[in-house]
Amino acid sequence: MGGDLGRSAAAKGADLGRSAATKGAQVRRTMARLDVPWARCGFARRVREAFLTLVLGPMIDCYIRTRTHGRERFKDIDAPVILVSNHSSHLDTPTILRALPRRWRDRTAVAAAADYFYKKRGVAAFVALMFNTVPIQRRGGGLGDGATDHVDRLIEQRWNLLMYPEGTRSRDGRIGKLRSGAAAFAAQHGVPIVPIYVSGTHSAMPPGRNWPRHPRGLRRHKVDVHFGAPIRAAEGEAGHDVMARVMTFFESLGAEPRNGRAVQMTEPQPVVRQG
């Protein structure tokens, strides 16, 4: 009887293993189908740079005035890195990309929700071309089921990855729970996390709006982009502890987490004005 139970357990284990392998293969095929790799070719990168600097950038500058802090850090950082930012507006991505040094912007992909931006092929192609997005699953799956194989290849090819660990835009401007996927990517590839805190974009273009709103009077919305010092995980450090250090950086700049805890900025940084 014991032998029968053992064989039954082994058979069930084998079935589960085959089921997981089948699911992983399906996820890999889905992500490969959704991805738009031609958006990373040389011609597409030139189109994207022209769009950001000559078309979208000047249009956005009619509504916001951006100041960049800490951009000089990139002189001492080697690519690739995982860029991790708070997220409260569709303005965040073009604002961060424009704040990056040109050579970094040219080699940065943006993690985008597969269930939001990749439901229609035309929309997926447009956002991939304009912002170099790559599809990421927001719910279910994990780093070991094939869902991120396409992203792993990019990092191995020395592309940087911009991620929003809250998983969605903040509806009230406060920072929600930071998921640990970015820390897992950083640990898996042995690369640092560069934290980014963006303020002012929620007021300029909150969720629900498709275009920035005019501020009162003639002044533009004030937007600040802060680049923090690289964060490297210590050996054996848990992902949630790494992301707690990212949250500490956000709080140091006056961010308000939903748990109500915040401290004041203590590290002055040089300012680069845009717009």
mmCIF file of C-alpha atoms in Angstrom:
data_model
loop_
_atom_site.group_PDB
_atom_site.id
_atom_site.type_symbol
_atom_site.label_atom_id
_atom_site.label_comp_id
_atom_site.label_asym_id
_atom_site.label_seq_id
_atom_site.Cartn_x
_atom_site.Cartn_y
_atom_site.Cartn_z
ATOM 1 C CA MET A 1 0.000 0.000 0.000
ATOM 2 C CA GLY A 2 2.844 2.347 0.864
ATOM 3 C CA GLY A 3 4.346 1.698 -2.551
ATOM 4 C CA ASP A 4 1.043 2.548 -4.243
ATOM 5 C CA LEU A 5 0.806 5.805 -2.313
ATOM 6 C CA GLY A 6 4.367 6.670 -3.233
ATOM 7 C CA ARG A 7 3.722 5.998 -6.915
ATOM 8 C CA SER A 8 0.507 8.018 -6.749
ATOM 9 C CA ALA A 9 2.292 10.969 -5.154
ATOM 10 C CA ALA A 10 5.075 10.746 -7.743
ATOM 11 C CA ALA A 11 2.530 10.670 -10.564
ATOM 12 C CA LYS A 12 0.741 13.711 -9.161
ATOM 13 C CA GLY A 13 4.065 15.519 -8.809
ATOM 14 C CA ALA A 14 4.942 14.707 -12.413
ATOM 15 C CA ASP A 15 1.536 15.961 -13.571
ATOM 16 C CA LEU A 16 2.001 19.212 -11.662
ATOM 17 C CA GLY A 17 5.457 19.614 -13.152
ATOM 18 C CA ARG A 18 4.151 19.091 -16.690
ATOM 19 C CA SER A 19 1.275 21.499 -16.003
ATOM 20 C CA ALA A 20 3.682 24.172 -14.752
ATOM 21 C CA ALA A 21 5.976 23.649 -17.744
ATOM 22 C CA THR A 22 3.027 23.909 -20.131
ATOM 23 C CA LYS A 23 1.803 27.083 -18.438
ATOM 24 C CA GLY A 24 5.299 28.562 -18.535
ATOM 25 C CA ALA A 25 5.599 27.829 -22.254
ATOM 26 C CA GLN A 26 2.210 29.463 -22.869
ATOM 27 C CA VAL A 27 3.223 32.557 -20.907
ATOM 28 C CA ARG A 28 6.500 32.822 -22.814
ATOM 29 C CA ARG A 29 4.663 32.625 -26.134
ATOM 30 C CA THR A 30 2.138 35.240 -25.001
ATOM 31 C CA MET A 31 4.781 37.707 -23.872
ATOM 32 C CA ALA A 32 6.832 37.121 -27.029
ATOM 33 C CA ARG A 33 3.722 37.786 -29.122
ATOM 34 C CA LEU A 34 2.903 40.995 -27.249
ATOM 35 C CA ASP A 35 6.444 42.390 -27.292
ATOM 36 C CA VAL A 36 7.417 44.815 -30.077
ATOM 37 C CA PRO A 37 11.167 44.218 -30.566
ATOM 38 C CA TRP A 38 11.462 46.352 -33.717
ATOM 39 C CA ALA A 39 10.792 49.405 -31.521
ATOM 40 C CA ARG A 40 14.345 49.000 -30.195
ATOM 41 C CA CYS A 41 16.141 49.102 -33.549
ATOM 42 C CA GLY A 42 18.341 52.053 -34.466
ATOM 43 C CA PHE A 43 15.766 53.725 -36.712
ATOM 44 C CA ALA A 44 13.032 53.440 -34.078
ATOM 45 C CA ARG A 45 15.341 54.936 -31.451
ATOM 46 C CA ARG A 46 15.991 57.939 -33.699
ATOM 47 C CA VAL A 47 12.265 58.405 -34.295
ATOM 48 C CA ARG A 48 11.614 58.169 -30.555
ATOM 49 C CA GLU A 49 14.296 60.732 -29.721
ATOM 50 C CA ALA A 50 12.898 63.166 -32.281
ATOM 51 C CA PHE A 51 9.364 62.666 -30.988
ATOM 52 C CA LEU A 52 10.343 63.207 -27.339
ATOM 53 C CA THR A 53 12.597 66.210 -27.894
ATOM 54 C CA LEU A 54 10.977 67.982 -30.843
ATOM 55 C CA VAL A 55 7.262 67.148 -30.618
ATOM 56 C CA LEU A 56 5.952 65.820 -27.301
ATOM 57 C CA GLY A 57 8.501 67.617 -25.110
ATOM 58 C CA PRO A 58 7.699 71.164 -26.279
ATOM 59 C CA MET A 59 3.977 70.416 -26.074
ATOM 60 C CA ILE A 60 4.307 69.198 -22.479
ATOM 61 C CA ASP A 61 6.459 72.203 -21.608
ATOM 62 C CA CYS A 62 3.464 74.420 -22.294
ATOM 63 C CA TYR A 63 1.889 72.923 -19.171
ATOM 64 C CA ILE A 64 4.757 71.987 -16.840
ATOM 65 C CA ARG A 65 8.137 73.353 -15.766
ATOM 66 C CA THR A 66 10.513 70.531 -14.948
ATOM 67 C CA ARG A 67 13.539 70.594 -12.674
ATOM 68 C CA THR A 68 15.913 67.633 -12.586
ATOM 69 C CA HIS A 69 17.969 66.798 -9.512
ATOM 70 C CA GLY A 70 20.844 64.318 -9.302
ATOM 71 C CA ARG A 71 21.382 63.681 -13.013
ATOM 72 C CA GLU A 72 25.137 63.939 -12.463
ATOM 73 C CA ARG A 73 24.968 60.588 -10.670
ATOM 74 C CA PHE A 74 24.890 58.808 -14.007
ATOM 75 C CA LYS A 75 28.497 59.826 -14.689
ATOM 76 C CA ASP A 76 29.582 57.290 -12.056
ATOM 77 C CA ILE A 77 27.060 54.528 -12.804
ATOM 78 C CA ASP A 78 27.575 51.667 -15.229
ATOM 79 C CA ALA A 79 24.639 50.344 -17.218
ATOM 80 C CA PRO A 80 22.451 48.415 -16.990
ATOM 81 C CA VAL A 81 20.370 49.456 -13.997
ATOM 82 C CA ILE A 82 16.784 49.053 -12.842
ATOM 83 C CA LEU A 83 15.182 52.501 -12.634
ATOM 84 C CA VAL A 84 12.416 52.496 -10.022
ATOM 85 C CA SER A 85 9.943 55.369 -9.750
ATOM 86 C CA ASN A 86 6.722 56.310 -8.028
ATOM 87 C CA HIS A 87 3.781 56.576 -10.407
ATOM 88 C CA SER A 88 0.819 58.942 -10.349
ATOM 89 C CA SER A 89 0.366 60.123 -13.947
ATOM 90 C CA HIS A 90 0.848 59.182 -17.587
ATOM 91 C CA LEU A 91 3.183 62.172 -17.632
ATOM 92 C CA ASP A 92 5.718 60.267 -15.521
ATOM 93 C CA THR A 93 7.255 58.241 -18.351
ATOM 94 C CA PRO A 94 7.986 61.066 -20.834
ATOM 95 C CA THR A 95 9.107 63.291 -17.959
ATOM 96 C CA ILE A 96 11.584 60.713 -16.653
ATOM 97 C CA LEU A 97 12.877 59.831 -20.117
ATOM 98 C CA ARG A 98 13.523 63.478 -20.919
ATOM 99 C CA ALA A 99 15.265 63.959 -17.576
ATOM 100 C CA LEU A 100 17.714 61.116 -18.260
ATOM 101 C CA PRO A 101 21.019 61.855 -20.029
ATOM 102 C CA ARG A 102 20.685 61.187 -23.768
ATOM 103 C CA ARG A 103 22.841 58.045 -23.844
ATOM 104 C CA TRP A 104 20.848 56.559 -20.963
ATOM 105 C CA ARG A 105 17.493 57.476 -22.490
ATOM 106 C CA ASP A 106 18.526 55.796 -25.740
ATOM 107 C CA ARG A 107 19.055 52.461 -23.939
ATOM 108 C CA THR A 108 16.125 52.469 -21.499
ATOM 109 C CA ALA A 109 13.054 50.273 -21.851
ATOM 110 C CA VAL A 110 9.868 50.968 -19.895
ATOM 111 C CA ALA A 111 7.904 48.169 -18.222
ATOM 112 C CA ALA A 112 4.241 48.571 -19.204
ATOM 113 C CA ALA A 113 1.188 46.642 -18.043
ATOM 114 C CA ALA A 114 0.370 43.969 -20.607
ATOM 115 C CA ASP A 115 -3.323 44.052 -19.661
ATOM 116 C CA TYR A 116 -3.545 47.837 -20.191
ATOM 117 C CA PHE A 117 -1.275 48.883 -23.067
ATOM 118 C CA TYR A 118 -1.140 45.627 -25.023
ATOM 119 C CA LYS A 119 -4.797 44.755 -25.450
ATOM 120 C CA LYS A 120 -4.811 46.294 -28.961
ATOM 121 C CA ARG A 121 -1.919 45.724 -31.332
ATOM 122 C CA GLY A 122 -2.041 49.254 -32.735
ATOM 123 C CA VAL A 123 -1.847 50.851 -29.279
ATOM 124 C CA ALA A 124 0.949 48.478 -28.274
ATOM 125 C CA ALA A 125 2.981 49.365 -31.372
ATOM 126 C CA PHE A 126 2.475 53.092 -30.788
ATOM 127 C CA VAL A 127 3.520 53.145 -27.126
ATOM 128 C CA ALA A 128 6.434 50.796 -27.862
ATOM 129 C CA LEU A 129 7.709 53.110 -30.590
ATOM 130 C CA MET A 130 7.170 56.343 -28.657
ATOM 131 C CA PHE A 131 8.384 55.173 -25.222
ATOM 132 C CA ASN A 132 10.154 51.818 -25.831
ATOM 133 C CA THR A 133 7.739 49.891 -23.647
ATOM 134 C CA VAL A 134 7.951 46.155 -22.932
ATOM 135 C CA PRO A 135 4.977 44.119 -21.640
ATOM 136 C CA ILE A 136 4.936 42.997 -18.015
ATOM 137 C CA GLN A 137 2.256 40.946 -16.267
ATOM 138 C CA ARG A 138 0.780 42.789 -13.294
ATOM 139 C CA ARG A 139 -1.076 39.827 -11.804
ATOM 140 C CA GLY A 140 -0.082 36.210 -11.464
ATOM 141 C CA GLY A 141 3.027 34.508 -12.773
ATOM 142 C CA GLY A 142 6.496 35.226 -11.549
ATOM 143 C CA LEU A 143 10.123 35.480 -12.583
ATOM 144 C CA GLY A 144 10.458 31.763 -13.132
ATOM 145 C CA ASP A 145 7.480 30.965 -15.372
ATOM 146 C CA GLY A 146 8.766 32.513 -18.593
ATOM 147 C CA ALA A 147 6.760 35.739 -18.199
ATOM 148 C CA THR A 148 9.907 37.850 -18.046
ATOM 149 C CA ASP A 149 12.240 36.006 -20.413
ATOM 150 C CA HIS A 150 11.998 38.860 -22.941
ATOM 151 C CA VAL A 151 12.932 41.381 -20.228
ATOM 152 C CA ASP A 152 15.799 39.224 -18.967
ATOM 153 C CA ARG A 153 17.252 39.197 -22.486
ATOM 154 C CA LEU A 154 17.082 42.995 -22.651
ATOM 155 C CA ILE A 155 18.938 43.411 -19.361
ATOM 156 C CA GLU A 156 21.540 40.889 -20.499
ATOM 157 C CA GLN A 157 21.962 43.047 -23.626
ATOM 158 C CA ARG A 158 22.677 45.991 -21.280
ATOM 159 C CA TRP A 159 19.347 47.757 -21.629
ATOM 160 C CA ASN A 160 18.139 49.649 -18.581
ATOM 161 C CA LEU A 161 14.614 49.001 -17.341
ATOM 162 C CA LEU A 162 12.247 51.617 -15.903
ATOM 163 C CA MET A 163 9.696 50.094 -13.532
ATOM 164 C CA TYR A 164 6.780 51.403 -11.457
ATOM 165 C CA PRO A 165 6.592 49.008 -8.485
ATOM 166 C CA GLU A 166 3.227 50.298 -7.274
ATOM 167 C CA GLY A 167 1.723 48.456 -10.250
ATOM 168 C CA THR A 168 -0.673 51.261 -11.171
ATOM 169 C CA ARG A 169 -1.001 55.035 -10.998
ATOM 170 C CA SER A 170 -1.802 56.553 -7.623
ATOM 171 C CA ARG A 171 -5.299 58.002 -7.520
ATOM 172 C CA ASP A 172 -4.542 60.465 -4.726
ATOM 173 C CA GLY A 173 -0.838 61.228 -5.233
ATOM 174 C CA ARG A 174 0.263 59.168 -2.236
ATOM 175 C CA ILE A 175 2.602 56.216 -2.696
ATOM 176 C CA GLY A 176 1.149 52.751 -2.394
ATOM 177 C CA LYS A 177 2.832 49.467 -1.516
ATOM 178 C CA LEU A 178 5.981 48.777 -3.532
ATOM 179 C CA ARG A 179 6.080 45.302 -5.024
ATOM 180 C CA SER A 180 9.415 43.514 -4.996
ATOM 181 C CA GLY A 181 9.650 42.564 -8.693
ATOM 182 C CA ALA A 182 12.220 45.280 -9.385
ATOM 183 C CA ALA A 183 14.400 44.011 -6.542
ATOM 184 C CA ALA A 184 14.116 40.471 -7.927
ATOM 185 C CA PHE A 185 15.274 41.638 -11.368
ATOM 186 C CA ALA A 186 18.170 43.546 -9.808
ATOM 187 C CA ALA A 187 19.254 40.556 -7.725
ATOM 188 C CA GLN A 188 18.891 38.094 -10.577
ATOM 189 C CA HIS A 189 21.081 40.153 -12.901
ATOM 190 C CA GLY A 190 23.435 41.619 -10.300
ATOM 191 C CA VAL A 191 22.588 45.222 -11.175
ATOM 192 C CA PRO A 192 21.715 48.184 -8.933
ATOM 193 C CA ILE A 193 18.417 49.963 -8.504
ATOM 194 C CA VAL A 194 18.388 53.710 -9.175
ATOM 195 C CA PRO A 195 15.400 55.219 -7.334
ATOM 196 C CA ILE A 196 13.495 58.104 -8.933
ATOM 197 C CA TYR A 197 10.979 60.336 -7.226
ATOM 198 C CA VAL A 198 8.697 62.449 -9.427
ATOM 199 C CA SER A 199 6.508 65.141 -7.900
ATOM 200 C CA GLY A 200 3.977 67.475 -9.519
ATOM 201 C CA THR A 201 2.755 65.251 -12.345
ATOM 202 C CA HIS A 202 -0.336 64.172 -10.416
ATOM 203 C CA SER A 203 -1.527 67.767 -10.200
ATOM 204 C CA ALA A 204 -0.739 68.384 -13.860
ATOM 205 C CA MET A 205 -2.368 65.235 -15.236
ATOM 206 C CA PRO A 206 -4.069 62.956 -12.685
ATOM 207 C CA PRO A 207 -5.544 59.569 -13.615
ATOM 208 C CA GLY A 208 -8.675 60.027 -15.687
ATOM 209 C CA ARG A 209 -7.231 62.767 -17.879
ATOM 210 C CA ASN A 210 -5.790 62.195 -21.348
ATOM 211 C CA TRP A 211 -3.901 65.470 -21.512
ATOM 212 C CA PRO A 212 -2.361 67.900 -18.973
ATOM 213 C CA ARG A 213 -4.661 70.531 -17.555
ATOM 214 C CA HIS A 214 -3.880 74.229 -17.524
ATOM 215 C CA PRO A 215 -2.875 75.577 -14.114
ATOM 216 C CA ARG A 216 -4.494 78.713 -12.795
ATOM 217 C CA GLY A 217 -3.012 81.910 -14.112
ATOM 218 C CA LEU A 218 -0.051 81.973 -16.489
ATOM 219 C CA ARG A 219 2.275 79.781 -14.451
ATOM 220 C CA ARG A 220 2.986 76.193 -15.411
ATOM 221 C CA HIS A 221 2.772 73.208 -13.071
ATOM 222 C CA LYS A 222 6.024 72.640 -11.176
ATOM 223 C CA VAL A 223 7.438 69.145 -11.663
ATOM 224 C CA ASP A 224 10.577 67.792 -10.004
ATOM 225 C CA VAL A 225 12.498 64.645 -10.924
ATOM 226 C CA HIS A 226 14.956 63.373 -8.286
ATOM 227 C CA PHE A 227 17.501 60.653 -9.111
ATOM 228 C CA GLY A 228 18.818 58.880 -6.028
ATOM 229 C CA ALA A 229 22.072 57.076 -5.335
ATOM 230 C CA PRO A 230 22.206 53.473 -6.614
ATOM 231 C CA ILE A 231 20.851 50.860 -4.221
ATOM 232 C CA ARG A 232 22.539 47.466 -4.241
ATOM 233 C CA ALA A 233 21.073 44.524 -2.393
ATOM 234 C CA ALA A 234 23.266 43.018 0.290
ATOM 235 C CA GLU A 235 23.932 39.302 0.060
ATOM 236 C CA GLY A 236 20.806 37.494 1.176
ATOM 237 C CA GLU A 237 18.783 40.710 1.571
ATOM 238 C CA ALA A 238 15.090 40.137 0.958
ATOM 239 C CA GLY A 239 13.409 41.952 -1.905
ATOM 240 C CA HIS A 240 10.917 43.709 0.351
ATOM 241 C CA ASP A 241 13.812 45.083 2.418
ATOM 242 C CA VAL A 242 15.436 46.475 -0.723
ATOM 243 C CA MET A 243 12.166 48.125 -1.711
ATOM 244 C CA ALA A 244 11.874 49.530 1.825
ATOM 245 C CA ARG A 245 15.113 51.408 1.084
ATOM 246 C CA VAL A 246 13.526 52.756 -2.102
ATOM 247 C CA MET A 247 10.534 53.916 -0.060
ATOM 248 C CA THR A 248 12.886 55.605 2.395
ATOM 249 C CA PHE A 249 14.322 57.602 -0.509
ATOM 250 C CA PHE A 250 10.820 58.637 -1.574
ATOM 251 C CA GLU A 251 9.976 59.677 1.964
ATOM 252 C CA SER A 252 13.206 61.655 2.290
ATOM 253 C CA LEU A 253 11.897 63.913 -0.467
ATOM 254 C CA GLY A 254 8.590 64.538 1.254
ATOM 255 C CA ALA A 255 6.548 61.768 -0.350
ATOM 256 C CA GLU A 256 3.477 60.648 1.564
ATOM 257 C CA PRO A 257 3.001 56.876 1.670
ATOM 258 C CA ARG A 258 -0.459 55.553 2.313
ATOM 259 C CA ASN A 259 0.695 54.403 5.749
ATOM 260 C CA GLY A 260 1.160 58.073 6.635
ATOM 261 C CA ARG A 261 4.893 57.897 7.406
ATOM 262 C CA ALA A 262 7.160 60.560 5.882
ATOM 263 C CA VAL A 263 10.397 62.402 6.680
ATOM 264 C CA GLN A 264 12.084 65.463 5.230
ATOM 265 C CA MET A 265 14.783 65.589 2.576
ATOM 266 C CA THR A 266 18.269 65.730 4.062
ATOM 267 C CA GLU A 267 20.507 65.525 0.985
ATOM 268 C CA PRO A 268 20.712 68.648 -1.198
ATOM 269 C CA GLN A 269 21.198 67.917 -4.894
ATOM 270 C CA PRO A 270 22.175 70.059 -7.908
ATOM 271 C CA VAL A 271 19.283 71.199 -10.045
ATOM 272 C CA VAL A 272 18.989 71.045 -13.821
ATOM 273 C CA ARG A 273 16.150 73.114 -15.216
ATOM 274 C CA GLN A 274 14.154 72.018 -18.235
ATOM 275 C CA GLY A 275 11.546 73.893 -20.155
#
